[in-house]
Amino acid sequence: MTATGPCNAPGVVDVVALGESMVTFLPSRPGRLADVPSFDRAIGGAESNVACVLAAAGHTARWISRVGADGFGDHLVEAIGAYGVDVSHVRRDPERPTGVYFRTAGDRASAAHEVAYYRAGSAASAMAVGNVDLDAVRSARILHLSGITAALSGDCLELMRELTARRPGRPLVSFDVNHRPGLWRDADGPRVLLELARGADIVFVGDDEARAAWGLHGPRAVRDALPEPGTLVVKQGPAGALAFGGRAGGPAADTDGAVTRVPAPRVEVIAAVGAGDAFAAGFLSATLRGLPVRDRLRYGHLAAAAALTVPGDLVPPPARPPATVPPGADPETGRPAPSPARRPSWIDHAGRLAALDDRAWGRLRLGPGWTDAVDRAEEEVRTP
């Protein structure tokens, strides 16, 4: 499956990501939320994370959402825009606030991990078919959505159903299940997520969340429950990920139901947040480039490794020239100047690492700073 859709239409971008982003407060030290004395501000949102990773990798990306007419809304729009994401279609809500949340420093999977969300009644929860620019949403090669949006409100669910309806000319629809039981007000969440996933072309789901949401055990059971998507990616944590191609009669079939499995590289984890979003972005980046399924999975793993080796959800954005200085101009004289140094990212090394043979890929170890220097990555590949 390659990225199809209205590619030649004016204003079309590589990816549109629609969903809520929140201001995230990261603890200054480990411990219970009750004991943490201060927090550092960051941004967090499954869909905007995907847009940021793709924009930093050189793709054109647009984030569509609603934020409050408040300082936190200002921060989200500015911070996400700093990655090169088009935020011109984000709407400001004068009556509803921007969502925020606080979390502890521990691993999300541990019993000690705490998250305190303040998102009820947020501006993003008011997204609806009638107040979102659907033309801007659909002006993409790929439209990326997640199950989180469907849980925010009835209007958001109606919007998700509209966007995942199979209609001629729609962009390729990517859907990350993102099962969050605490967000659903009733027991319908799993059923709704399955319904939405069946309307997508590319679906990402964790083996563990498929088991928790749908009682499905193993990737083949997930595929049997989701025959419609052209590509189904089942993530298995440190063990790796599998991609199922399309089946006979399915949309945009890849390789007649072929299964591709790629183990994950060994990663020294700093914070286990944002990896799922980064994986989706890496896979979509390779999809946009028309790469083979094996390489799409490897790009997904590499993007996830970049997120796992930094404290927050995202690596810092690439350095960009100040907005007040014309591109390529010296800030004092206005004359052409050398391009500013750009912070290296996972994408700078991904092509070379994704091309490794299976044995070298199996030896790959990635730790903090691996995206900063080719030499370090080369050394890690050689490590037995």
Tab-separated table of C-alpha atoms in Angstrom:
chain	number	residue	atom	x	y	z
A	1	MET	CA	0.000	0.000	0.000
A	2	THR	CA	1.320	3.377	-0.964
A	3	ALA	CA	-0.161	6.703	0.069
A	4	THR	CA	-2.932	7.527	-2.345
A	5	GLY	CA	-5.693	10.106	-2.350
A	6	PRO	CA	-6.175	13.569	-3.869
A	7	CYS	CA	-2.414	14.068	-4.209
A	8	ASN	CA	-2.563	16.697	-6.946
A	9	ALA	CA	-5.186	18.954	-5.366
A	10	PRO	CA	-4.068	22.453	-4.313
A	11	GLY	CA	-3.047	22.706	-0.665
A	12	VAL	CA	-2.618	18.956	-0.225
A	13	VAL	CA	-0.108	17.982	2.474
A	14	ASP	CA	1.501	14.626	3.155
A	15	VAL	CA	-0.316	14.062	6.443
A	16	VAL	CA	-3.178	15.626	8.362
A	17	ALA	CA	-3.480	14.603	12.020
A	18	LEU	CA	-6.689	15.457	13.873
A	19	GLY	CA	-7.057	15.178	17.630
A	20	GLU	CA	-6.594	16.767	21.027
A	21	SER	CA	-3.232	17.942	22.298
A	22	MET	CA	-2.678	18.972	25.897
A	23	VAL	CA	-0.074	20.795	27.889
A	24	THR	CA	1.867	18.144	29.796
A	25	PHE	CA	3.548	18.723	33.134
A	26	LEU	CA	6.546	16.446	33.691
A	27	PRO	CA	7.842	15.954	37.253
A	28	SER	CA	11.151	17.433	38.275
A	29	ARG	CA	11.994	14.221	40.167
A	30	PRO	CA	10.573	10.719	40.740
A	31	GLY	CA	7.871	10.170	43.320
A	32	ARG	CA	4.152	10.440	43.910
A	33	LEU	CA	2.344	13.403	42.439
A	34	ALA	CA	1.648	14.472	46.013
A	35	ASP	CA	5.378	14.686	46.685
A	36	VAL	CA	6.714	16.251	43.474
A	37	PRO	CA	7.551	19.908	44.207
A	38	SER	CA	7.673	21.219	40.624
A	39	PHE	CA	7.005	20.288	37.029
A	40	ASP	CA	8.408	21.140	33.621
A	41	ARG	CA	5.994	22.080	30.865
A	42	ALA	CA	5.823	20.075	27.639
A	43	ILE	CA	3.236	19.104	25.057
A	44	GLY	CA	1.410	15.820	24.593
A	45	GLY	CA	-1.170	14.496	22.198
A	46	ALA	CA	-1.167	11.287	20.157
A	47	GLU	CA	-2.087	12.881	16.838
A	48	SER	CA	-0.024	16.046	17.179
A	49	ASN	CA	2.951	13.874	18.208
A	50	VAL	CA	2.654	12.039	14.897
A	51	ALA	CA	2.453	15.331	13.003
A	52	CYS	CA	5.532	16.705	14.802
A	53	VAL	CA	7.650	13.622	14.122
A	54	LEU	CA	6.676	13.617	10.444
A	55	ALA	CA	7.307	17.335	10.019
A	56	ALA	CA	10.718	17.020	11.684
A	57	ALA	CA	11.448	14.199	9.228
A	58	GLY	CA	10.818	16.510	6.283
A	59	HIS	CA	7.188	15.754	5.425
A	60	THR	CA	4.446	18.360	5.123
A	61	ALA	CA	2.110	17.887	8.070
A	62	ARG	CA	-0.992	19.672	9.339
A	63	TRP	CA	-2.512	19.413	12.809
A	64	ILE	CA	-6.225	20.158	13.166
A	65	SER	CA	-7.855	20.617	16.551
A	66	ARG	CA	-9.438	23.118	18.938
A	67	VAL	CA	-7.686	24.791	21.880
A	68	GLY	CA	-8.793	27.350	24.411
A	69	ALA	CA	-8.285	31.073	23.937
A	70	ASP	CA	-5.776	30.925	26.788
A	71	GLY	CA	-2.055	30.835	27.405
A	72	PHE	CA	-1.904	27.062	27.290
A	73	GLY	CA	-3.574	27.129	23.888
A	74	ASP	CA	-0.992	29.682	22.738
A	75	HIS	CA	1.791	27.405	23.939
A	76	LEU	CA	0.439	24.339	22.132
A	77	VAL	CA	0.020	26.133	18.823
A	78	GLU	CA	3.484	27.699	19.049
A	79	ALA	CA	5.247	24.540	20.240
A	80	ILE	CA	3.683	22.281	17.619
A	81	GLY	CA	4.245	24.894	14.939
A	82	ALA	CA	7.935	24.980	15.909
A	83	TYR	CA	8.299	21.479	14.458
A	84	GLY	CA	7.200	22.802	11.087
A	85	VAL	CA	3.605	21.601	11.426
A	86	ASP	CA	0.868	23.667	9.742
A	87	VAL	CA	-1.328	24.882	12.620
A	88	SER	CA	-3.361	27.397	10.608
A	89	HIS	CA	-6.530	25.311	10.925
A	90	VAL	CA	-6.467	25.030	14.722
A	91	ARG	CA	-9.521	26.821	16.094
A	92	ARG	CA	-9.606	28.843	19.329
A	93	ASP	CA	-12.526	28.358	21.706
A	94	PRO	CA	-13.275	31.389	23.916
A	95	GLU	CA	-15.524	29.397	26.284
A	96	ARG	CA	-13.665	26.124	26.834
A	97	PRO	CA	-10.148	25.617	28.215
A	98	THR	CA	-7.135	23.848	26.803
A	99	GLY	CA	-6.660	20.434	28.397
A	100	VAL	CA	-3.700	19.783	30.689
A	101	TYR	CA	-2.336	16.766	32.521
A	102	PHE	CA	0.304	15.853	35.078
A	103	ARG	CA	2.189	12.580	35.296
A	104	THR	CA	4.800	10.901	37.438
A	105	ALA	CA	8.250	9.993	36.170
A	106	GLY	CA	7.795	6.226	36.474
A	107	ASP	CA	7.105	3.822	33.658
A	108	ARG	CA	3.537	4.047	32.457
A	109	ALA	CA	3.156	0.278	32.843
A	110	SER	CA	4.115	0.226	36.520
A	111	ALA	CA	1.601	0.266	39.367
A	112	ALA	CA	3.237	3.401	40.796
A	113	HIS	CA	2.614	5.470	37.671
A	114	GLU	CA	0.093	8.277	38.142
A	115	VAL	CA	-1.577	10.525	35.598
A	116	ALA	CA	-3.952	13.347	36.495
A	117	TYR	CA	-5.979	14.593	33.519
A	118	TYR	CA	-7.807	17.919	33.442
A	119	ARG	CA	-9.466	17.626	30.053
A	120	ALA	CA	-13.214	17.263	30.737
A	121	GLY	CA	-15.067	19.969	28.829
A	122	SER	CA	-11.915	20.956	26.949
A	123	ALA	CA	-11.981	22.929	23.719
A	124	ALA	CA	-10.948	19.816	21.767
A	125	SER	CA	-13.915	17.846	23.129
A	126	ALA	CA	-16.172	20.289	21.248
A	127	MET	CA	-14.823	19.242	17.829
A	128	ALA	CA	-17.750	18.325	15.599
A	129	VAL	CA	-18.639	17.762	11.975
A	130	GLY	CA	-20.100	21.273	11.838
A	131	ASN	CA	-17.134	23.217	13.267
A	132	VAL	CA	-14.150	21.474	11.636
A	133	ASP	CA	-12.950	22.379	8.147
A	134	LEU	CA	-13.490	19.002	6.499
A	135	ASP	CA	-11.842	20.126	3.258
A	136	ALA	CA	-8.653	20.940	5.180
A	137	VAL	CA	-8.892	17.615	7.012
A	138	ARG	CA	-9.197	15.636	3.810
A	139	SER	CA	-6.540	17.568	1.860
A	140	ALA	CA	-3.853	15.021	2.591
A	141	ARG	CA	-2.224	11.930	1.205
A	142	ILE	CA	-2.763	10.344	4.628
A	143	LEU	CA	-5.279	11.313	7.324
A	144	HIS	CA	-4.144	10.107	10.763
A	145	LEU	CA	-6.674	9.586	13.567
A	146	SER	CA	-6.788	7.771	16.887
A	147	GLY	CA	-9.365	6.194	19.160
A	148	ILE	CA	-8.716	8.822	21.825
A	149	THR	CA	-10.724	11.426	19.899
A	150	ALA	CA	-13.780	9.170	19.723
A	151	ALA	CA	-13.887	8.986	23.526
A	152	LEU	CA	-13.901	12.751	24.135
A	153	SER	CA	-17.585	13.445	23.374
A	154	GLY	CA	-20.547	12.392	21.283
A	155	ASP	CA	-19.761	15.117	18.755
A	156	CYS	CA	-16.173	13.871	18.468
A	157	LEU	CA	-17.410	10.332	17.876
A	158	GLU	CA	-19.751	11.556	15.132
A	159	LEU	CA	-16.793	13.356	13.533
A	160	MET	CA	-14.679	10.195	13.667
A	161	ARG	CA	-17.436	8.176	12.036
A	162	GLU	CA	-17.667	10.758	9.271
A	163	LEU	CA	-13.924	10.660	8.638
A	164	THR	CA	-13.620	6.860	8.641
A	165	ALA	CA	-16.617	6.310	6.344
A	166	ARG	CA	-15.465	4.684	3.128
A	167	ARG	CA	-16.130	7.193	0.338
A	168	PRO	CA	-14.563	7.667	-3.093
A	169	GLY	CA	-11.689	10.139	-3.161
A	170	ARG	CA	-10.944	10.168	0.550
A	171	PRO	CA	-7.286	10.152	1.627
A	172	LEU	CA	-5.654	7.037	2.965
A	173	VAL	CA	-6.951	6.776	6.545
A	174	SER	CA	-4.520	5.761	9.289
A	175	PHE	CA	-6.003	4.806	12.667
A	176	ASP	CA	-4.159	4.143	15.926
A	177	VAL	CA	-6.525	2.277	18.266
A	178	ASN	CA	-5.084	3.899	21.424
A	179	HIS	CA	-7.447	2.147	23.818
A	180	ARG	CA	-7.800	4.348	26.914
A	181	PRO	CA	-10.429	2.721	29.188
A	182	GLY	CA	-10.476	5.675	31.592
A	183	LEU	CA	-11.726	8.041	28.895
A	184	TRP	CA	-14.868	6.106	28.004
A	185	ARG	CA	-18.036	6.931	29.908
A	186	ASP	CA	-19.596	3.534	29.237
A	187	ALA	CA	-18.719	0.018	28.153
A	188	ASP	CA	-19.114	0.762	24.440
A	189	GLY	CA	-15.492	1.836	23.935
A	190	PRO	CA	-14.124	-1.463	22.599
A	191	ARG	CA	-17.032	-1.903	20.182
A	192	VAL	CA	-16.656	1.648	18.873
A	193	LEU	CA	-12.904	1.269	18.427
A	194	LEU	CA	-13.406	-1.921	16.422
A	195	GLU	CA	-16.002	-0.163	14.248
A	196	LEU	CA	-13.675	2.758	13.527
A	197	ALA	CA	-10.689	0.511	12.868
A	198	ARG	CA	-12.689	-1.391	10.262
A	199	GLY	CA	-13.168	1.854	8.363
A	200	ALA	CA	-9.445	2.632	8.160
A	201	ASP	CA	-6.832	1.663	5.574
A	202	ILE	CA	-3.882	1.405	7.990
A	203	VAL	CA	-4.456	0.320	11.596
A	204	PHE	CA	-1.978	0.303	14.490
A	205	VAL	CA	-2.803	-1.704	17.612
A	206	GLY	CA	-0.777	-3.161	20.434
A	207	ASP	CA	-1.019	-6.873	21.133
A	208	ASP	CA	-1.760	-6.012	24.764
A	209	GLU	CA	-4.507	-3.485	24.013
A	210	ALA	CA	-6.190	-5.854	21.551
A	211	ARG	CA	-6.294	-8.397	24.358
A	212	ALA	CA	-7.620	-5.865	26.882
A	213	ALA	CA	-10.182	-4.240	24.590
A	214	TRP	CA	-11.415	-7.152	22.497
A	215	GLY	CA	-10.226	-10.286	24.274
A	216	LEU	CA	-8.121	-11.222	21.252
A	217	HIS	CA	-4.994	-13.290	21.819
A	218	GLY	CA	-2.252	-13.038	19.235
A	219	PRO	CA	-1.811	-11.149	15.960
A	220	ARG	CA	-3.713	-13.684	13.845
A	221	ALA	CA	-6.799	-13.290	16.020
A	222	VAL	CA	-6.546	-9.523	15.603
A	223	ARG	CA	-6.346	-9.897	11.833
A	224	ASP	CA	-9.363	-12.208	11.815
A	225	ALA	CA	-11.342	-9.518	13.666
A	226	LEU	CA	-10.044	-6.776	11.337
A	227	PRO	CA	-10.023	-8.100	7.756
A	228	GLU	CA	-10.971	-4.754	6.178
A	229	PRO	CA	-7.852	-2.543	6.607
A	230	GLY	CA	-5.360	-2.815	3.764
A	231	THR	CA	-2.541	-2.874	6.333
A	232	LEU	CA	-2.792	-3.976	9.949
A	233	VAL	CA	0.204	-3.430	12.236
A	234	VAL	CA	0.256	-5.355	15.515
A	235	LYS	CA	2.885	-4.053	17.938
A	236	GLN	CA	4.446	-6.439	20.452
A	237	GLY	CA	6.562	-4.087	22.536
A	238	PRO	CA	10.264	-4.975	22.800
A	239	ALA	CA	9.641	-8.146	20.764
A	240	GLY	CA	8.879	-6.177	17.611
A	241	ALA	CA	5.888	-5.716	15.311
A	242	LEU	CA	4.010	-7.530	12.545
A	243	ALA	CA	2.322	-6.081	9.486
A	244	PHE	CA	-0.469	-7.908	7.710
A	245	GLY	CA	-1.089	-6.976	4.093
A	246	GLY	CA	-4.517	-6.766	2.476
A	247	ARG	CA	-6.741	-9.734	1.850
A	248	ALA	CA	-8.558	-10.599	-1.334
A	249	GLY	CA	-11.271	-8.028	-1.872
A	250	GLY	CA	-9.866	-5.643	0.742
A	251	PRO	CA	-9.018	-2.026	-0.111
A	252	ALA	CA	-5.534	-1.164	-1.290
A	253	ALA	CA	-4.267	-4.695	-0.762
A	254	ASP	CA	-0.536	-4.928	-0.189
A	255	THR	CA	0.655	-8.440	-0.877
A	256	ASP	CA	-2.364	-10.755	-0.743
A	257	GLY	CA	-2.334	-11.160	3.004
A	258	ALA	CA	1.423	-11.534	3.455
A	259	VAL	CA	2.763	-11.166	6.977
A	260	THR	CA	5.987	-9.305	7.695
A	261	ARG	CA	7.603	-9.395	11.124
A	262	VAL	CA	10.481	-7.168	12.230
A	263	PRO	CA	12.075	-7.433	15.704
A	264	ALA	CA	12.654	-4.225	17.615
A	265	PRO	CA	16.240	-3.070	18.206
A	266	ARG	CA	17.468	-3.057	21.772
A	267	VAL	CA	16.906	0.370	23.267
A	268	GLU	CA	18.135	1.986	26.488
A	269	VAL	CA	14.830	3.496	27.591
A	270	ILE	CA	14.805	6.900	29.278
A	271	ALA	CA	11.015	7.352	29.309
A	272	ALA	CA	8.409	4.974	27.914
A	273	VAL	CA	6.112	7.693	26.581
A	274	GLY	CA	5.417	8.731	23.027
A	275	ALA	CA	6.880	5.563	21.512
A	276	GLY	CA	3.603	4.365	20.001
A	277	ASP	CA	2.957	7.697	18.325
A	278	ALA	CA	6.529	7.827	17.036
A	279	PHE	CA	6.244	4.286	15.685
A	280	ALA	CA	3.127	5.256	13.721
A	281	ALA	CA	4.917	8.330	12.361
A	282	GLY	CA	7.940	6.300	11.282
A	283	PHE	CA	5.767	3.720	9.559
A	284	LEU	CA	3.767	6.447	7.794
A	285	SER	CA	6.958	8.232	6.739
A	286	ALA	CA	8.173	5.089	5.007
A	287	THR	CA	4.715	4.543	3.518
A	288	LEU	CA	4.799	8.022	2.011
A	289	ARG	CA	8.196	7.165	0.535
A	290	GLY	CA	6.787	3.989	-1.025
A	291	LEU	CA	9.221	1.714	0.861
A	292	PRO	CA	8.719	-2.037	1.341
A	293	VAL	CA	6.747	-3.241	4.367
A	294	ARG	CA	9.878	-4.469	6.139
A	295	ASP	CA	11.398	-1.008	5.910
A	296	ARG	CA	8.171	0.627	7.074
A	297	LEU	CA	8.323	-1.466	10.224
A	298	ARG	CA	12.015	-0.657	10.684
A	299	TYR	CA	11.336	3.067	10.287
A	300	GLY	CA	8.626	2.667	12.908
A	301	HIS	CA	11.037	1.010	15.332
A	302	LEU	CA	13.698	3.675	14.739
A	303	ALA	CA	11.269	6.534	15.315
A	304	ALA	CA	10.075	4.807	18.499
A	305	ALA	CA	13.690	4.440	19.640
A	306	ALA	CA	14.201	8.185	19.177
A	307	ALA	CA	11.208	8.858	21.453
A	308	LEU	CA	12.218	6.248	24.043
A	309	THR	CA	15.669	7.774	24.499
A	310	VAL	CA	14.440	11.255	25.519
A	311	PRO	CA	12.528	12.270	28.693
A	312	GLY	CA	9.309	13.559	27.084
A	313	ASP	CA	6.958	12.458	24.316
A	314	LEU	CA	9.034	14.127	21.587
A	315	VAL	CA	12.613	14.855	20.675
A	316	PRO	CA	13.258	18.628	20.515
A	317	PRO	CA	12.296	20.266	17.212
A	318	PRO	CA	14.933	20.904	14.549
A	319	ALA	CA	16.647	24.283	14.798
A	320	ARG	CA	15.072	26.831	12.464
A	321	PRO	CA	16.024	30.380	11.475
A	322	PRO	CA	14.256	33.127	13.445
A	323	ALA	CA	10.885	34.012	11.928
A	324	THR	CA	11.900	37.677	11.559
A	325	VAL	CA	14.859	36.842	9.319
A	326	PRO	CA	14.209	35.975	5.655
A	327	PRO	CA	15.295	32.409	4.890
A	328	GLY	CA	18.986	32.336	4.007
A	329	ALA	CA	19.619	35.961	5.087
A	330	ASP	CA	22.149	37.196	7.604
A	331	PRO	CA	20.239	38.694	10.595
A	332	GLU	CA	22.344	41.879	10.605
A	333	THR	CA	22.963	42.586	6.942
A	334	GLY	CA	20.106	40.757	5.249
A	335	ARG	CA	22.602	39.253	2.829
A	336	PRO	CA	22.527	35.517	2.030
A	337	ALA	CA	24.078	33.471	4.795
A	338	PRO	CA	24.808	29.796	5.376
A	339	SER	CA	21.842	27.701	6.422
A	340	PRO	CA	21.559	27.409	10.235
A	341	ALA	CA	22.701	24.194	11.840
A	342	ARG	CA	19.879	21.710	12.127
A	343	ARG	CA	19.623	19.295	15.030
A	344	PRO	CA	20.082	15.728	13.734
A	345	SER	CA	17.071	13.448	14.076
A	346	TRP	CA	16.273	9.773	13.722
A	347	ILE	CA	15.437	10.325	10.056
A	348	ASP	CA	19.037	11.338	9.319
A	349	HIS	CA	20.189	7.786	10.113
A	350	ALA	CA	17.027	5.818	9.421
A	351	GLY	CA	17.685	5.038	5.778
A	352	ARG	CA	21.109	3.558	6.464
A	353	LEU	CA	19.961	1.595	9.507
A	354	ALA	CA	16.783	0.363	7.818
A	355	ALA	CA	18.930	-1.062	5.023
A	356	LEU	CA	21.028	-3.246	7.354
A	357	ASP	CA	20.968	-6.969	6.766
A	358	ASP	CA	19.003	-9.026	9.278
A	359	ARG	CA	22.069	-10.013	11.268
A	360	ALA	CA	23.282	-6.431	11.683
A	361	TRP	CA	19.754	-5.259	12.498
A	362	GLY	CA	19.577	-7.901	15.217
A	363	ARG	CA	22.766	-6.507	16.805
A	364	LEU	CA	21.528	-2.932	16.789
A	365	ARG	CA	21.548	-1.173	20.172
A	366	LEU	CA	20.325	2.386	20.553
A	367	GLY	CA	20.868	4.592	23.587
A	368	PRO	CA	20.442	8.269	24.464
A	369	GLY	CA	22.006	10.519	21.840
A	370	TRP	CA	22.050	7.887	19.099
A	371	THR	CA	20.428	10.329	16.680
A	372	ASP	CA	23.170	12.927	17.237
A	373	ALA	CA	26.074	11.214	15.547
A	374	VAL	CA	26.459	8.687	12.774
A	375	ASP	CA	29.656	7.381	14.385
A	376	ARG	CA	27.820	6.389	17.537
A	377	ALA	CA	25.126	4.578	15.601
A	378	GLU	CA	27.791	2.792	13.540
A	379	GLU	CA	29.511	1.642	16.731
A	380	GLU	CA	26.268	0.372	18.172
A	381	VAL	CA	25.577	-1.639	15.030
A	382	ARG	CA	28.972	-3.340	15.378
A	383	THR	CA	28.442	-4.184	19.063
A	384	PRO	CA	27.963	-7.972	19.398
